[in-house]
């Protein structure tokens, strides 16, 4: 809780009341100091501002708070000895949440501070719920990875960004091999556990500026940024090897897993802006080839690995 009040006696009285009610209080004597404190990230969420102060008055501080609104909401209680209606309206229009006219009853102050605290708590709960909703809207429930909509949005953004700054970009489509057999043999919950572990391994095998999403049931889309075309195959191969290196530990014992990978690289030479969906389509058809050629392998879309003349690269 912040108090800005230029009258030293009244400031001390306010401070001791609020401290008695268990609020932690920073008491300042002018509006400028208050404004400086309120700009800091960890500033108090509630401010009791005297209206008339030298330098910046309470109304000025209030206006600044509202026009620079960033971070958590700040609750402002304005103290005024002005009683006319217009002044009260001016105070509220400047962004104050509530006001008290001096001299005021100590119980009224206590009740109004409590009301402010309730509003801040509601506001905090709303922000938390909003943040959680935003996370849920962009993430897959089972694996915690980006969901299909989010990874496609990220891919679209990254294709445009990397073309603009002349960086290469690669897209990997990875699909679990014979995953249906795992479900059929051990049941869906064990299948889910395997999917979660594979998601975890894929995430662990990329750098933290790459993106891993769940594209569909047992299909993952990985967007590799700043990865030279010549490194893409090695990266994909590393992922493939990492996923299959150890069987997945489950409640029914260790289950071996392998993935097939289709890979496509953005053509930096192309004049047209590449579309995310085209890259995905190319990676998907390379994945189809990987399945047809025996699974647990990496295949590249034709012309992906420019400037190498090889059209298709097969690794095992
Ligand atoms: P392939 O090597 O050709 O990819 O064979 P596959 O068995 O992996 O492919 P198929 O497309 O035949 O089967 C995919 C299976 O993935 C079928 C579906 O039930 C399962 N699946 C999709 N989503 C989930 C999920 O969220 N949890 C579980 N446990 N299984 C899922
Ligand atoms: Mg004053
Ligand atoms: Mg599969
Ligand atoms: Mg599949």
XYZ file of C-alpha atoms and ligand atoms in Angstrom:
350
model
C 0.000 0.000 0.000
C 1.309 3.417 -0.965
C 0.401 6.641 0.789
C 1.255 10.032 -0.702
C 0.344 12.864 1.672
C 2.231 16.119 2.191
C 0.922 16.823 5.696
C 3.445 15.053 7.972
C 1.089 14.590 10.909
C -1.764 13.259 8.841
C 0.668 11.033 6.924
C 1.918 9.474 10.132
C -1.605 8.942 11.448
C -2.677 7.260 8.181
C 0.393 5.081 8.193
C -0.107 3.876 11.740
C -3.795 3.056 11.149
C -3.032 1.053 8.038
C -0.154 -0.760 9.693
C -2.401 -1.618 12.608
C -4.745 -3.237 10.066
C -1.791 -5.290 8.790
C -1.143 -3.495 5.527
C 2.467 -3.024 4.537
C 2.817 0.700 3.914
C 5.207 2.944 2.000
C 4.529 6.550 2.993
C 5.739 9.353 0.700
C 5.345 13.113 0.963
C 4.726 14.167 -2.617
C 3.170 13.106 -5.901
C 6.408 12.926 -7.853
C 7.958 10.332 -5.525
C 4.670 8.414 -5.624
C 4.665 8.383 -9.437
C 8.268 7.192 -9.523
C 7.466 4.310 -7.197
C 4.299 3.405 -9.109
C 6.307 2.937 -12.319
C 8.352 0.146 -10.810
C 7.402 -3.468 -11.545
C 6.953 -4.462 -7.915
C 5.069 -1.331 -6.838
C 2.163 -1.577 -4.364
C -1.190 -2.378 -6.016
C -3.112 0.205 -3.984
C -2.383 3.910 -3.614
C -3.966 6.409 -1.247
C -3.237 9.811 -2.761
C -3.856 13.187 -1.253
C -5.457 15.550 -3.768
C -3.498 18.691 -2.915
C 0.262 18.199 -2.822
C 3.179 20.270 -4.103
C 4.606 19.268 -7.492
C 2.386 16.525 -8.846
C -0.960 16.474 -7.101
C -3.108 13.389 -6.555
C -5.164 13.974 -9.706
C -2.009 14.260 -11.858
C -0.631 11.022 -10.431
C -3.979 9.367 -11.089
C -4.025 10.487 -14.732
C -0.480 9.232 -15.237
C -1.315 5.858 -13.719
C -4.246 5.405 -16.094
C -2.498 6.651 -19.217
C 0.575 4.462 -18.600
C -1.455 1.433 -17.518
C 0.831 -1.579 -17.677
C 1.159 -4.651 -15.531
C -1.306 -5.287 -12.725
C -4.236 -2.922 -12.130
C -3.628 -0.198 -9.547
C -6.399 0.809 -7.200
C -6.452 4.520 -6.325
C -8.206 6.062 -3.349
C -8.143 9.862 -3.506
C -8.193 11.980 -0.353
C -9.816 15.353 -0.711
C -10.972 18.221 1.393
C -12.948 19.525 -1.567
C -16.584 18.766 -1.275
C -18.225 20.138 -4.367
C -19.739 17.630 -6.802
C -17.586 18.827 -9.712
C -14.402 18.069 -7.834
C -15.523 14.565 -7.034
C -16.454 14.008 -10.683
C -13.054 15.373 -11.781
C -11.308 12.991 -9.379
C -13.192 9.945 -10.623
C -12.740 10.983 -14.253
C -9.009 11.269 -13.722
C -9.097 7.554 -12.915
C -9.578 7.363 -9.147
C -11.513 4.291 -8.031
C -12.863 5.890 -4.875
C -12.461 9.027 -2.751
C -12.710 10.114 0.847
C -13.430 13.639 1.963
C -11.303 14.920 4.829
C -11.888 14.811 7.706
C -13.132 11.247 7.596
C -14.078 8.572 10.032
C -11.390 5.935 10.635
C -13.921 3.131 10.186
C -14.931 4.516 6.831
C -11.304 4.515 5.710
C -10.938 0.925 6.853
C -14.093 -0.163 5.009
C -13.097 1.608 1.794
C -9.585 0.143 1.838
C -11.135 -3.292 2.299
C -13.465 -2.684 -0.654
C -10.415 -1.751 -2.734
C -8.633 -4.899 -1.647
C -11.633 -6.992 -2.729
C -11.624 -5.359 -6.150
C -7.907 -6.030 -6.537
C -8.425 -9.662 -5.578
C -11.223 -10.039 -8.121
C -9.060 -8.347 -10.743
C -6.173 -10.711 -9.925
C -8.442 -13.755 -10.262
C -9.722 -12.454 -13.607
C -6.210 -11.941 -14.980
C -5.211 -15.428 -13.804
C -8.264 -17.005 -15.451
C -7.572 -15.091 -18.657
C -3.936 -16.213 -18.714
C -4.983 -19.829 -18.138
C -7.583 -19.634 -20.896
C -5.019 -18.198 -23.284
C -2.634 -21.045 -22.444
C -5.345 -23.661 -22.903
C -6.447 -22.193 -26.201
C -2.936 -22.598 -27.626
C -1.786 -25.842 -26.016
C -2.567 -29.514 -26.310
C -4.068 -30.974 -23.128
C -2.365 -34.342 -23.286
C 1.213 -33.324 -24.052
C 1.378 -29.643 -23.089
C 2.858 -28.881 -26.533
C 1.481 -26.192 -28.874
C -1.758 -27.391 -30.413
C -2.373 -27.569 -34.147
C -3.836 -24.074 -34.498
C -1.036 -22.489 -32.488
C 1.841 -24.319 -34.208
C 0.408 -23.385 -37.629
C 0.165 -19.738 -36.560
C 3.743 -19.870 -35.293
C 4.899 -21.480 -38.523
C 3.195 -18.797 -40.601
C 4.770 -16.061 -38.512
C 8.204 -17.697 -38.649
C 8.139 -18.246 -42.430
C 7.509 -14.539 -42.913
C 10.032 -13.434 -40.315
C 12.837 -15.698 -41.522
C 12.376 -14.653 -45.145
C 12.531 -11.007 -44.100
C 15.809 -11.443 -42.226
C 17.237 -14.040 -44.624
C 17.348 -16.934 -42.192
C 16.696 -20.545 -43.138
C 13.725 -22.447 -41.743
C 12.926 -26.142 -41.566
C 9.728 -28.055 -40.926
C 9.643 -31.563 -39.525
C 6.623 -33.831 -39.501
C 7.153 -36.751 -37.114
C 4.764 -39.680 -36.734
C 4.909 -42.604 -34.341
C 5.387 -45.935 -36.063
C 2.666 -48.543 -35.613
C 1.231 -46.626 -32.725
C -2.144 -48.291 -33.155
C -0.525 -51.541 -32.051
C 0.452 -49.960 -28.723
C -3.144 -48.868 -28.116
C -4.460 -52.220 -29.229
C -2.042 -54.204 -27.067
C -1.982 -52.140 -23.869
C -5.006 -49.832 -24.013
C -5.549 -46.145 -24.614
C -4.204 -44.822 -21.267
C -0.850 -46.518 -21.884
C -0.926 -45.112 -25.432
C -1.455 -41.670 -23.897
C 1.524 -42.138 -21.587
C 3.697 -43.096 -24.567
C 2.522 -40.020 -26.479
C 3.383 -37.785 -23.531
C 6.873 -39.243 -23.245
C 7.535 -38.949 -26.974
C 6.382 -35.309 -26.839
C 8.783 -34.781 -23.951
C 11.665 -36.351 -25.891
C 10.965 -34.286 -28.992
C 10.947 -31.124 -26.922
C 14.184 -32.134 -25.230
C 15.878 -32.711 -28.580
C 15.406 -29.194 -29.998
C 16.838 -25.832 -29.010
C 14.622 -23.535 -26.991
C 13.921 -21.231 -29.938
C 12.411 -24.059 -31.993
C 8.722 -24.910 -31.770
C 7.193 -28.328 -31.157
C 3.465 -28.868 -31.648
C 1.030 -31.749 -31.696
C -0.348 -31.676 -35.218
C -2.778 -34.564 -34.836
C -3.230 -37.833 -32.925
C 0.326 -39.222 -33.003
C 1.783 -36.638 -35.371
C 4.057 -33.816 -34.335
C 5.067 -30.705 -36.233
C 8.407 -29.133 -35.412
C 9.494 -25.730 -36.696
C 13.250 -25.268 -36.679
C 14.433 -21.698 -36.898
C 17.943 -20.536 -37.745
C 18.895 -24.045 -38.801
C 21.109 -24.169 -41.890
C 19.636 -26.440 -44.602
C 22.736 -28.603 -44.381
C 22.105 -29.177 -40.642
C 18.428 -30.033 -40.983
C 18.897 -33.681 -41.867
C 21.344 -34.167 -39.004
C 18.917 -32.480 -36.600
C 16.022 -34.649 -37.761
C 18.195 -37.730 -37.529
C 19.224 -36.776 -33.989
C 15.546 -36.450 -33.036
C 14.685 -39.797 -34.544
C 17.552 -41.496 -32.714
C 16.766 -39.760 -29.415
C 13.109 -40.829 -29.432
C 13.938 -44.487 -30.100
C 17.101 -44.690 -28.002
C 15.351 -46.061 -24.913
C 11.993 -47.815 -24.581
C 9.311 -45.783 -22.811
C 8.792 -46.864 -19.205
C 5.108 -47.466 -18.562
C 2.917 -49.151 -15.942
C 2.959 -52.312 -18.065
C 6.731 -52.259 -18.546
C 9.089 -50.772 -21.136
C 7.613 -50.186 -24.613
C 9.954 -49.553 -27.556
C 8.987 -46.645 -29.822
C 10.207 -45.340 -33.146
C 9.197 -42.371 -35.271
C 9.320 -41.644 -38.963
C 10.215 -38.134 -40.063
C 9.439 -36.072 -43.149
C 11.463 -32.916 -43.587
C 11.042 -29.781 -45.702
C 13.212 -26.667 -45.890
C 12.147 -23.223 -46.888
C 13.519 -22.175 -50.272
C 15.419 -19.026 -49.572
C 15.876 -18.373 -53.265
C 12.136 -18.274 -53.942
C 10.751 -14.862 -54.787
C 7.320 -15.670 -53.526
C 6.684 -15.715 -49.824
C 6.385 -19.381 -48.867
C 3.230 -20.480 -47.133
C 3.356 -22.514 -43.939
C 0.838 -24.988 -45.322
C 3.019 -25.678 -48.371
C 5.958 -26.563 -46.170
C 3.747 -28.823 -44.074
C 2.388 -30.507 -47.174
C 5.934 -31.119 -48.432
C 7.058 -32.488 -45.054
C 3.959 -34.671 -44.894
C 4.604 -36.231 -48.270
C 8.230 -36.897 -47.281
C 6.851 -38.570 -44.141
C 4.676 -40.755 -46.340
C 7.817 -41.806 -48.206
C 9.568 -42.577 -44.907
C 6.674 -44.855 -43.947
C 6.698 -46.550 -47.339
C 10.464 -47.071 -47.151
C 10.311 -48.999 -43.891
C 9.639 -46.483 -41.032
C 12.053 -45.366 -38.283
C 13.813 -43.131 -40.820
C 14.167 -39.574 -42.115
C 13.193 -38.463 -45.612
C 13.488 -35.028 -47.161
C 11.051 -33.337 -49.479
C 12.529 -32.947 -52.991
C 14.766 -29.857 -53.306
C 14.623 -29.277 -49.585
C 18.301 -29.399 -48.942
C 19.464 -26.711 -51.324
C 22.052 -26.209 -52.684
C 22.881 -29.910 -52.608
C 22.039 -31.561 -55.946
C 20.600 -34.616 -54.186
C 16.837 -34.600 -54.532
C 16.115 -37.115 -51.823
C 18.180 -38.041 -48.890
C 17.638 -41.257 -47.033
C 19.090 -41.900 -43.653
C 18.646 -44.714 -41.232
P 1.960 -45.820 -38.990
O 3.297 -46.368 -38.645
O 1.591 -46.072 -40.405
O 1.843 -44.383 -38.635
O 0.913 -46.654 -38.118
P 0.053 -46.128 -36.912
O -0.557 -47.307 -36.255
O 0.882 -45.252 -36.031
O -0.990 -45.202 -37.643
P -2.550 -45.178 -37.663
O -2.913 -43.900 -38.329
O -3.110 -46.450 -38.217
O -2.977 -45.124 -36.154
C -2.765 -44.016 -35.347
C -3.356 -44.321 -34.009
O -3.161 -43.251 -33.066
C -4.854 -44.537 -34.071
C -5.410 -43.700 -32.953
O -6.322 -44.416 -32.176
C -4.204 -43.326 -32.143
N -4.362 -42.083 -31.442
C -4.608 -40.871 -31.958
N -4.704 -39.942 -30.970
C -4.485 -40.592 -29.803
C -4.452 -40.190 -28.439
O -4.638 -39.037 -28.088
N -4.209 -41.134 -27.495
C -3.997 -42.447 -27.856
N -3.762 -43.332 -26.884
N -4.046 -42.844 -29.122
C -4.271 -41.946 -30.096
Mg -2.170 17.941 0.896
Mg 1.648 -43.449 -36.863
Mg -0.451 -40.693 -38.108
